[in-house]
Coordinates of C-alpha atoms in Angstrom, one line a residue:
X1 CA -114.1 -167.9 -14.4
X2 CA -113.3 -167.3 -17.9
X3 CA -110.4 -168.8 -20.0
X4 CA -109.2 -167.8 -23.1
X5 CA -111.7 -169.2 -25.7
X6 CA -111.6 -166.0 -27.5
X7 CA -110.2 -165.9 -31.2
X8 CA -107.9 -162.9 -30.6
X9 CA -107.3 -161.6 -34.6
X10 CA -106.2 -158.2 -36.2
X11 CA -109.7 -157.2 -36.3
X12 CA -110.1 -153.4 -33.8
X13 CA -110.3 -155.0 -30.2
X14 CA -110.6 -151.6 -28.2
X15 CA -113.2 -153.6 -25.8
X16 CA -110.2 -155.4 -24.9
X17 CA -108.6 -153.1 -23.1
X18 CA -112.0 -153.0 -20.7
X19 CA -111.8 -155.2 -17.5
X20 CA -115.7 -155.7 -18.5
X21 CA -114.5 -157.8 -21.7
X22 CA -112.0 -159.8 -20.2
X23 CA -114.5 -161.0 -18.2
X24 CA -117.2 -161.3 -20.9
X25 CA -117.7 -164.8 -23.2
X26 CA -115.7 -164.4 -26.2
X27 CA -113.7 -161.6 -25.0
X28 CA -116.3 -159.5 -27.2
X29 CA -114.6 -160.3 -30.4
X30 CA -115.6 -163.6 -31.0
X31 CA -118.5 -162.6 -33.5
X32 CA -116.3 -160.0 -35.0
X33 CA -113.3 -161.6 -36.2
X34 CA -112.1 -163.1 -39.3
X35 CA -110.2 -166.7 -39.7
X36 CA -107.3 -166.2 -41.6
X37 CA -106.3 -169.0 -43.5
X38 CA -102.7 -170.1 -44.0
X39 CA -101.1 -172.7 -46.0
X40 CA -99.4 -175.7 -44.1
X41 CA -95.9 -175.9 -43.9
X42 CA -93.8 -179.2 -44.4
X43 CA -93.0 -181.2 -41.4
X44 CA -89.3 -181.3 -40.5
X45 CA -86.9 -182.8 -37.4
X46 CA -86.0 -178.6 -36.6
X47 CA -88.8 -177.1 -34.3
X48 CA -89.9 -174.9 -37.2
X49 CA -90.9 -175.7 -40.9
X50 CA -88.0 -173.9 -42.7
X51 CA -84.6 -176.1 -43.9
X52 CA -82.2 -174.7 -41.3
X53 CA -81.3 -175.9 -38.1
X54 CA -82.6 -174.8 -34.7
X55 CA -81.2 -172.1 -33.5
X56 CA -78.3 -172.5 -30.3
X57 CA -79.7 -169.9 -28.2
X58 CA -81.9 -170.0 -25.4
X59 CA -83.1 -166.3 -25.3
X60 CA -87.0 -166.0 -25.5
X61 CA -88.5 -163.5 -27.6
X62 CA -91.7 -162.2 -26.7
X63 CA -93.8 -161.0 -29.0
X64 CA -96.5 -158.6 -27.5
X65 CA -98.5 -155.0 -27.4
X66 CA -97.2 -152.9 -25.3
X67 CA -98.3 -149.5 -27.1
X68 CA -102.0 -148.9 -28.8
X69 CA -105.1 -150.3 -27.3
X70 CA -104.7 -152.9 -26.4
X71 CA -101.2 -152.6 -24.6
X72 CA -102.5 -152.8 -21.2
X73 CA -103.5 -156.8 -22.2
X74 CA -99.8 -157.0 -23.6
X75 CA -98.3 -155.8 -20.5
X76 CA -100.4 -158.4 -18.7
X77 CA -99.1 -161.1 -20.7
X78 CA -95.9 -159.8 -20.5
X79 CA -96.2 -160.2 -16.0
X80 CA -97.2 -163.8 -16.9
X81 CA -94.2 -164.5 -18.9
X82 CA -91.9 -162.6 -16.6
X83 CA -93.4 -165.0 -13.8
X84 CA -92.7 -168.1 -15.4
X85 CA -88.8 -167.1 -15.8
X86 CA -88.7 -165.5 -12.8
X87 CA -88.2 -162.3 -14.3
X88 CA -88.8 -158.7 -13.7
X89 CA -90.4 -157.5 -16.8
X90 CA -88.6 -155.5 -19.5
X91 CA -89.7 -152.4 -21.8
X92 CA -89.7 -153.3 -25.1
X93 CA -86.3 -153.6 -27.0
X94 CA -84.8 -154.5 -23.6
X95 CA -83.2 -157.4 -21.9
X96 CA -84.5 -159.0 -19.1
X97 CA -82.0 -160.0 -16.4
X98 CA -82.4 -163.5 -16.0
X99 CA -82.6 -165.6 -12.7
X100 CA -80.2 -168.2 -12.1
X101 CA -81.3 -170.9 -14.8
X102 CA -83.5 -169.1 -16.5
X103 CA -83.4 -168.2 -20.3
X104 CA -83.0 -164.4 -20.7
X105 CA -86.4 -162.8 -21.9
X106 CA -85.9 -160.2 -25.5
X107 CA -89.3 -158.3 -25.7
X108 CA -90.4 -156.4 -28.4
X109 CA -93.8 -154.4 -29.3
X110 CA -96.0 -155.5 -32.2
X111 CA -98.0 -152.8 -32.1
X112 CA -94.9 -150.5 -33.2
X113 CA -93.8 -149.5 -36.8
X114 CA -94.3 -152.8 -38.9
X115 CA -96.3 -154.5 -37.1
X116 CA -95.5 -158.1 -35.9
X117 CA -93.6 -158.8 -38.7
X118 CA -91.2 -156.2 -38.0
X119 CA -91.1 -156.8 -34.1
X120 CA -90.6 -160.6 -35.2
X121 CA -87.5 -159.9 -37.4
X122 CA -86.1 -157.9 -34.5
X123 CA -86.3 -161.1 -32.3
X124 CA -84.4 -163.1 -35.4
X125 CA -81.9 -160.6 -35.3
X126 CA -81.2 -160.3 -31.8
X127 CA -80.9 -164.4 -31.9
X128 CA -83.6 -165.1 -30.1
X129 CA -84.4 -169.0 -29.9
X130 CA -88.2 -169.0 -29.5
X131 CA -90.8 -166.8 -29.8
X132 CA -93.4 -166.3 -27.6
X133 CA -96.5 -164.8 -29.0
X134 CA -97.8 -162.6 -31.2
X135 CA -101.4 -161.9 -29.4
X136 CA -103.7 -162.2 -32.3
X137 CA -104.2 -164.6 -35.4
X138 CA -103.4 -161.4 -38.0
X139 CA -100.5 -160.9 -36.1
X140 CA -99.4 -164.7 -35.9
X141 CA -99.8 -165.1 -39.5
X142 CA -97.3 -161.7 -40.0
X143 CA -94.8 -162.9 -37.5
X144 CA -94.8 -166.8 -38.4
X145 CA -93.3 -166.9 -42.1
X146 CA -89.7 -165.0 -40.9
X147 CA -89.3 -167.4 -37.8
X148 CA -90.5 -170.6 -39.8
X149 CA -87.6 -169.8 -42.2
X150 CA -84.9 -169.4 -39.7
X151 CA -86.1 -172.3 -38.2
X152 CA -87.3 -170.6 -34.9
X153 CA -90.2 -171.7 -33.1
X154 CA -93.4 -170.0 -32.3
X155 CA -95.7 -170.4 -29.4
X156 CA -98.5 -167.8 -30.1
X157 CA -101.7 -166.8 -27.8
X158 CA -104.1 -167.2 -30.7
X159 CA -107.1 -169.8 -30.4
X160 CA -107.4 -169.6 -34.2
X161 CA -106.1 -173.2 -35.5
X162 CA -106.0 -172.0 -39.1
X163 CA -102.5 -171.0 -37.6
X164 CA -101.6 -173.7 -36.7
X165 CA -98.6 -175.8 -38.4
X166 CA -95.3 -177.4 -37.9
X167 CA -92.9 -175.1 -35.9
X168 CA -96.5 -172.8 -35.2
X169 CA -98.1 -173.8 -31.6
X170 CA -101.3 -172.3 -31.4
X171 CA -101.4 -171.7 -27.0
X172 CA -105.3 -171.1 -26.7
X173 CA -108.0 -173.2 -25.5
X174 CA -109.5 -173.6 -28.5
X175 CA -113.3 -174.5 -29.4
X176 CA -112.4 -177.5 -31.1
X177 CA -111.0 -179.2 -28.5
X178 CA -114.0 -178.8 -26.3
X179 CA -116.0 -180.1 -28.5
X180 CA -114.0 -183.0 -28.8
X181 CA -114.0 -183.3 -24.9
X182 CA -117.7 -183.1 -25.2
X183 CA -118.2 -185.5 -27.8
X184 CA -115.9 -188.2 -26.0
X185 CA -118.0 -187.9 -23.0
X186 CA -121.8 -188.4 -24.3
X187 CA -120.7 -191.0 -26.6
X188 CA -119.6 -192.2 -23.3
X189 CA -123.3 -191.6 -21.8
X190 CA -124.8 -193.6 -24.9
X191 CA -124.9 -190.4 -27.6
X192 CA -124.9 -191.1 -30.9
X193 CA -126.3 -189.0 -33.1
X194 CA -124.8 -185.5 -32.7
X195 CA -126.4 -181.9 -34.5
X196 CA -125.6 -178.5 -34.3
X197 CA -127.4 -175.3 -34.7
X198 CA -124.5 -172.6 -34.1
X199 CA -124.0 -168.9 -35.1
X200 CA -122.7 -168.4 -38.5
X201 CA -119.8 -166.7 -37.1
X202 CA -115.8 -167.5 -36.5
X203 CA -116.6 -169.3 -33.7
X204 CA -119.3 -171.1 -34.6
X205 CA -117.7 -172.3 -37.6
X206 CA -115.2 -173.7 -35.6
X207 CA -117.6 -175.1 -33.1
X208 CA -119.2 -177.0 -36.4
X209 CA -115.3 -178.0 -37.6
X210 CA -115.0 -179.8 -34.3
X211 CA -118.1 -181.1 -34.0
X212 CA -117.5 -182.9 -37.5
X213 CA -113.5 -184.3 -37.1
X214 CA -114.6 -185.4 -33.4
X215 CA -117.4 -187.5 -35.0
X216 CA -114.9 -188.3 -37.4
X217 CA -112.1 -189.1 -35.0
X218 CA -115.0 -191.6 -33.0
X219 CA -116.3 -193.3 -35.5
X220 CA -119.6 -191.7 -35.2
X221 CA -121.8 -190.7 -37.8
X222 CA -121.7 -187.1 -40.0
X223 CA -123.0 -184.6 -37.4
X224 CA -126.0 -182.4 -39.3
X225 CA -125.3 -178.8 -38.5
X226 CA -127.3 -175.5 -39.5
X227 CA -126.0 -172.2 -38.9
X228 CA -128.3 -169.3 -38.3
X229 CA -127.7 -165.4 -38.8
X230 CA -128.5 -163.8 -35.9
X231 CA -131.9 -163.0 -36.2
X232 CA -135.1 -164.9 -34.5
X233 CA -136.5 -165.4 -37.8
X234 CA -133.1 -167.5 -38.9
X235 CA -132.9 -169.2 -35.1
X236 CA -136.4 -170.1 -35.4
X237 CA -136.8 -171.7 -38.9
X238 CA -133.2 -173.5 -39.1
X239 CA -134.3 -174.9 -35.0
X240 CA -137.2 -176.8 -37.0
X241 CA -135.6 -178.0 -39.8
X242 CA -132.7 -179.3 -37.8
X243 CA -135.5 -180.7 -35.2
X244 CA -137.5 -182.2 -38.2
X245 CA -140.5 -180.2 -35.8
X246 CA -143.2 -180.0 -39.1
X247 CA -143.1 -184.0 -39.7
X248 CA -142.6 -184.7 -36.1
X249 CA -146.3 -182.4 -35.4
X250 CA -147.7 -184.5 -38.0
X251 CA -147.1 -187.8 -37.0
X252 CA -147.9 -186.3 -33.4
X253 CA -151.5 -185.4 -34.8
X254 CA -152.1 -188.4 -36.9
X255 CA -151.1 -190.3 -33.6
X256 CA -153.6 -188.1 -31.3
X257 CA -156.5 -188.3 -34.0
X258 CA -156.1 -184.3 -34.6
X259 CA -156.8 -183.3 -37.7
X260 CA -156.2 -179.7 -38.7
X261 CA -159.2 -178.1 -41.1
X262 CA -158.6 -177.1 -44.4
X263 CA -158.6 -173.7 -43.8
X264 CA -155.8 -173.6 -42.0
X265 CA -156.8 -173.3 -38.6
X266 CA -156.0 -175.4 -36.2
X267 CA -158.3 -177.8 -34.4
X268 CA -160.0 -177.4 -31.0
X269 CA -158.4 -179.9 -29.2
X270 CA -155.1 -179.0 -30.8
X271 CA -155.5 -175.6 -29.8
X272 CA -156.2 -176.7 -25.9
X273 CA -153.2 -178.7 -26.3
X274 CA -151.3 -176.2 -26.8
X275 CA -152.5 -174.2 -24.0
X276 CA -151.5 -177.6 -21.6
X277 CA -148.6 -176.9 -19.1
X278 CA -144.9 -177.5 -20.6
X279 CA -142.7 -179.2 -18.7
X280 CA -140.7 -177.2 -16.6
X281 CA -136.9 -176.7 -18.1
X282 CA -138.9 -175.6 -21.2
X283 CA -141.2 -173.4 -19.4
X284 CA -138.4 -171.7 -17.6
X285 CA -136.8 -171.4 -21.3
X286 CA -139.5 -168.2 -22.2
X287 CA -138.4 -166.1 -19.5
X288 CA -136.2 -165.6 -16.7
X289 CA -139.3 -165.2 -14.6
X290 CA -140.4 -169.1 -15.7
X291 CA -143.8 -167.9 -17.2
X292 CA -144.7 -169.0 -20.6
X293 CA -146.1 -166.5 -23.3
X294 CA -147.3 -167.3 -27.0
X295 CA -144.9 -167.3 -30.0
X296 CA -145.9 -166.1 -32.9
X297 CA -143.7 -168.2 -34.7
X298 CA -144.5 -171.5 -34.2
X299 CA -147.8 -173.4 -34.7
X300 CA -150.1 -174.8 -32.2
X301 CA -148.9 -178.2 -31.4
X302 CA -149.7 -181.4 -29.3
X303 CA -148.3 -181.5 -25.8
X304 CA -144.3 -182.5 -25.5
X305 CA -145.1 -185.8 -24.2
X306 CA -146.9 -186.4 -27.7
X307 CA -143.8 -185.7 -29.7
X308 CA -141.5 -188.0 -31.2
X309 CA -137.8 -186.8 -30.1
X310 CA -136.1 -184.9 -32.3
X311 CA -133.1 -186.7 -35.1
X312 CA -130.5 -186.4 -32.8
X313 CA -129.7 -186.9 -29.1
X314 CA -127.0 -184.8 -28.3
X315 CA -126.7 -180.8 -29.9
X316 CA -124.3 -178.3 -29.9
X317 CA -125.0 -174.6 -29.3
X318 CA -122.4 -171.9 -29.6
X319 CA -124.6 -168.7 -28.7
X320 CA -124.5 -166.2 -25.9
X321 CA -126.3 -163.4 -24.3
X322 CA -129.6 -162.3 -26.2
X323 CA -128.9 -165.3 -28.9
X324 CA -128.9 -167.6 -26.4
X325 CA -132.5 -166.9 -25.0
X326 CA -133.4 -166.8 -28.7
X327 CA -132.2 -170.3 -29.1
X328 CA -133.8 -171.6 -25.9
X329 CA -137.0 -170.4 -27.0
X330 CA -136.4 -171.9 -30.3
X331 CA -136.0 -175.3 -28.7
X332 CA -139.2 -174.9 -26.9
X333 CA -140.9 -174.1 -29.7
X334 CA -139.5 -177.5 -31.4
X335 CA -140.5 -179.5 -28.7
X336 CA -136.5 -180.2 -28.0
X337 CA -136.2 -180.9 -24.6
X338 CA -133.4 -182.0 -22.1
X339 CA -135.1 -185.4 -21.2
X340 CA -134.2 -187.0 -24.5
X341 CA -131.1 -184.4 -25.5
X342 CA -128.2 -183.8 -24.1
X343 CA -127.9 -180.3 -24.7
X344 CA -123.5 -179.5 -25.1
X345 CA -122.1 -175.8 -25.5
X346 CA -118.6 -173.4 -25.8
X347 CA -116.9 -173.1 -22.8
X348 CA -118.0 -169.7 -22.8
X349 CA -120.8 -170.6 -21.0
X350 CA -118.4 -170.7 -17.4
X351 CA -118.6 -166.8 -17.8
X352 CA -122.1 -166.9 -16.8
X353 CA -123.2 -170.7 -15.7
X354 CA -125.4 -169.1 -13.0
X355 CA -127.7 -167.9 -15.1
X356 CA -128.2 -171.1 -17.5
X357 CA -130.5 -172.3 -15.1
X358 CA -133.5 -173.2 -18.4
X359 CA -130.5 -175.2 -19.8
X360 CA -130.3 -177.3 -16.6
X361 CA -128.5 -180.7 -17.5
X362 CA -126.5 -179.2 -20.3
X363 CA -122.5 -179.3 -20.5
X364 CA -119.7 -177.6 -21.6
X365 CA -115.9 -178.3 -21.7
X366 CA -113.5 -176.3 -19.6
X367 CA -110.2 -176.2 -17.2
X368 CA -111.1 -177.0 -13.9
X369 CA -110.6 -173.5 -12.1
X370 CA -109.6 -175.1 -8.9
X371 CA -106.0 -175.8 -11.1
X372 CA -105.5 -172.0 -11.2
X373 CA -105.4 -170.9 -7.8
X374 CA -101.9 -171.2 -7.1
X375 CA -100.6 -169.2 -10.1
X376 CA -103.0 -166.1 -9.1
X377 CA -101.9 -166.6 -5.9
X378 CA -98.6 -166.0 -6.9
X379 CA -99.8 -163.3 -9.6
X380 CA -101.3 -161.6 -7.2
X381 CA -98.4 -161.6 -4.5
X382 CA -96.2 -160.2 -7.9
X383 CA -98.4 -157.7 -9.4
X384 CA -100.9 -156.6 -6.8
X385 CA -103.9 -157.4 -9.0
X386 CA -105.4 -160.8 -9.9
X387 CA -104.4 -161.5 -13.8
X388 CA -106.5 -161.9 -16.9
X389 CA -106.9 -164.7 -18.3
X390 CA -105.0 -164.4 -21.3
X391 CA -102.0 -164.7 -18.5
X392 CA -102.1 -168.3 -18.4
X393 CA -101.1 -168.3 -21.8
X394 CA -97.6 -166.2 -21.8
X395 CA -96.8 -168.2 -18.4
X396 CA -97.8 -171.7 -19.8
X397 CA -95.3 -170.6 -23.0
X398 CA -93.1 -169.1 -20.9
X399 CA -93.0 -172.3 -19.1
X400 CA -92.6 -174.2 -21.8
X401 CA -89.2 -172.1 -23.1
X402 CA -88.0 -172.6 -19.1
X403 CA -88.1 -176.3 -18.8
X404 CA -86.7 -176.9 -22.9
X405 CA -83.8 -175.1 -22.1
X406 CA -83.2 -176.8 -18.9
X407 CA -83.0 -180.2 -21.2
X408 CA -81.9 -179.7 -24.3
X409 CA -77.8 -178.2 -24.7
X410 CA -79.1 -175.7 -27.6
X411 CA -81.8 -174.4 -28.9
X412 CA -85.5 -175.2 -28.7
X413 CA -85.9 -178.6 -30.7
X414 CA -88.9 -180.0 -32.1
X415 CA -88.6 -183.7 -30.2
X416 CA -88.4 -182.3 -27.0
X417 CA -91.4 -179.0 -27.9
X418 CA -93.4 -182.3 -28.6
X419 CA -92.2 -184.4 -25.9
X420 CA -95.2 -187.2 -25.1
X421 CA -95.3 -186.0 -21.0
X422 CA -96.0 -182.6 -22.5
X423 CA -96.1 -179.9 -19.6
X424 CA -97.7 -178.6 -16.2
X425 CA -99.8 -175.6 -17.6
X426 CA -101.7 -173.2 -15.0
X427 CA -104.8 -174.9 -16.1
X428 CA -103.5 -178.2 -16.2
X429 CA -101.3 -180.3 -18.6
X430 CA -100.7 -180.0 -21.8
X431 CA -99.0 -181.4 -24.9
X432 CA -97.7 -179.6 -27.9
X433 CA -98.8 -181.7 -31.5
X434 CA -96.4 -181.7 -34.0
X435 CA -99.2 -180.4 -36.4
X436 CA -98.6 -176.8 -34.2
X437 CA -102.1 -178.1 -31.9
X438 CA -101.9 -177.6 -28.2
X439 CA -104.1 -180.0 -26.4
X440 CA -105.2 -179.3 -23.2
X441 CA -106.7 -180.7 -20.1
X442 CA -110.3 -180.1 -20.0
X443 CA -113.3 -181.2 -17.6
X444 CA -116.8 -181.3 -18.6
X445 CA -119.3 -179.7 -16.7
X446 CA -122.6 -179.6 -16.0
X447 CA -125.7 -176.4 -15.7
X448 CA -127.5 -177.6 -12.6
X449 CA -129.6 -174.0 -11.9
X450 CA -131.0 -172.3 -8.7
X451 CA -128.3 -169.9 -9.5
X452 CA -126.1 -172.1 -8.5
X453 CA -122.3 -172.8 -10.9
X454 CA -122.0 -175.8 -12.9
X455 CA -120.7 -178.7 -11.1
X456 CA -117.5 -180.8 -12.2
X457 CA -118.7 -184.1 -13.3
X458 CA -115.6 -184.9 -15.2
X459 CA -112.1 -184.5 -14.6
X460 CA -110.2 -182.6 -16.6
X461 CA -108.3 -184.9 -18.6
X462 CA -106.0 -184.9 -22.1
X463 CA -107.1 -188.6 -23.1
X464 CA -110.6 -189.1 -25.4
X465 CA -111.8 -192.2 -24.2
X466 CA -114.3 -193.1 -27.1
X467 CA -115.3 -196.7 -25.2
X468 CA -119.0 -197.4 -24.3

């Protein structure tokens, strides 16, 4: 099952509103949206950046679409909210009557006249104590400033951690901290030199950013990442330069005694080389049927068991769909192959494990979907329909508002937000960073094929154990 990996920006997100994209890797935005960059706020002891003091109140503002297209996802995040305080949802501009216990829910619509900044401001003014949301990163980055300044904090649905900052909590499950997962685990395994060849995209930018603080963070060496533009010309050629596949086929040749004429043809016995059997998880790479066909592309080369392995032992994809297969035959063509790489991608890849099966042995980061059962149980029982993913967000916030007020006499404070225990989340715990990062439980898990899912073979867990 999908989580939400997505960065969710002002960009036009009409797919959104489409069950089909919900379910889809990226949330069908991912390749179209645009980081926005924010300047970092000074740390302070209030839960936002700006010089006042927290608020007193314990009303929670939600900040959400509930007109435009994409006000059906609003509405859903709204139920997830509403669940977490025990709530029935309110329109917009309305007071929700609170259980016993529970902080009283303000919601207002950010797809109305002025945008989130305006439907922000409306929350200040009403006195609300925390915000939850906005949806996107455009619309974090209008509502943040106003609430910062009155010293109000912000727990928005974003995955974008340009927005995050002091008194800013950026809620999604966000590429980087896969990566890190991922990282922490094949260093584990004996990994230690890491590359990337990722889309030059949003996400694969940030893919590449964690790639390079988690071999940072574990004292491994500068990861070497390419980006490619789409295209199979860009996949192909950055694949072998990354794979150093010209100098690797010539030491292979020099090895075998194959020579290569002058003219530029290739030898006999290179070319029946080529024409040998690959090994199977590359084979199956071609085609979904498993039959190989030429490429064009790449020169005749030595058999795979001739080959050198490649400079580095563990990479990092971020593709999907049609630029997946691209990649995979990409890696064939470099002679990359799963028995001396560990092969590491988004968690993205859940949407569709099934049908990984020529990246057998490769791993991604994700929630453990078993942890999720009981809130769409209870989802369901509310709201007659199984939720979104994007739910677990509002109800992990809303959570997070609930159980504050419960222990601190005013406000929403910045000790307790950033309390070390953290917080049961529906996809596991989490903790809220000072910095405005979210860290969440993730498991790693593995492509085995046969149409079969990816198997756990990691808990999900908030510590990075670098040992090994």
């Amino acid at each position: 099952m999908t989580r939400a990996y997505s960065f969710l920006s002002g960009a036009p997100t009409g797919g959104l509103t489409a069950n089909r994209a919900a379910r889809k890797a990226g949330m069908a935005v991912l390749g179209t949206v645009g980081l926005m960059l924010a300047g970092c706020a000074d740390q302070s002891g209030s839960a936002g950046s700006g010089a006042q003091a927290p608020k007193a109140s314990h009303k929670v503002g939600v900040l959400l679409p509930l007109t435009g297209p994409n006000a059906g996802l609003g509405r859903e995040l709204l139920s997830g909210a509403a669940l977490a305080l025990s709530d029935a949802p309110a329109p917009a501009g309305a007071t929700a009557a609170p259980a016993a216990g529970a902080p009283t829910m303000d919601v207002h619509d950010t797809a109305g006249v002025g945008g989130a900044a305006a439907a922000a401001s409306a929350a200040l003014a009403a006195g609300d104590g925390i915000l939850l949301g906005p949806l996107t990163a455009g619309d974090t980055a209008a509502a943040a400033p106003a609430a910062q300044n009155a010293g109000v904090p912000v727990l928005a649905f974003t995955s974008d951690v340009s927005q995050a900052r002091a008194g800013v909590w950026v809620m999604g499950i966000t590429p980087e901290d896969q990566v890190e997962r991922l990282v922490a685990l094949a260093r584990k395994e004996g990994r230690h030199r890491f590359a990337a060849l990722l889309p030059d995209n949003p996400l694969g930018r940030a893919l590449g950013n964690g790639l390079v603080t988690a071999c940072q963070d574990q004292g491994l060496n500068a990861p070497a990442i390419l980006y490619h533009t789409g295209s199979v010309d860009s996949i192909t050629q950055k694949m072998r330069q990354l794979s150093s596949y010209d100098t690797r086929l010539s030491e292979s040749r020099a090895t075998s005694g194959t020579t290569t004429p002058n003219t530029g043809a290739p030898a006999a016995d290179a070319v029946a080389d080529a024409e040998k059997p690959l090994p199977s998880d590359l084979a199956a790479a071609l085609k979904p049927d498993g039959s190989t066909a030429a490429t064009p592309s790449a020169a005749p080369a030595p058999p795979a068991a001739a080959f050198s392995p490649p400079p580095f032992d563990a990479l990092l994809l971020g593709d999907t769909g049609l630029g997946l297969k691209n990649v995979i035959t990409a890696l064939n063509d470099s002679q990359v192959t799963a028995s001396n790489v560990r092969i590491m991608g988004p968690g993205l890849w859940s949407a569709f494990a099934t049908k990984l099966g020529a990246l057998k042995g490769a791993w991604y980061a994700a929630p453990d979907p078993s942890s999720r059962q009981a809130f769409a149980s209870r989802f369901l029982a509310r709201n007659h329909h199984m939720p979104r993913p994007l739910a677990d967000l509002s109800y992990d916030a809303a959570m997070v508002a609930k159980t504050v007020s419960q222990v601190a006499p005013s406000g929403y404070p910045a000790d307790v937000l950033t309390r070390p225990e953290g917080f049961a989340g529906v996809d596991g715990p989490f903790t809220l960073q000072p910095n405005g990062r979210t860290r969440r439980a993730l498991g790693v898990f593995e492509v085995i094929g046969n149409g079969s899912g990816a198997k756990l073979i990691a808990p999900s867990s908030l510590k990075t154990d670098v040992s090994g």
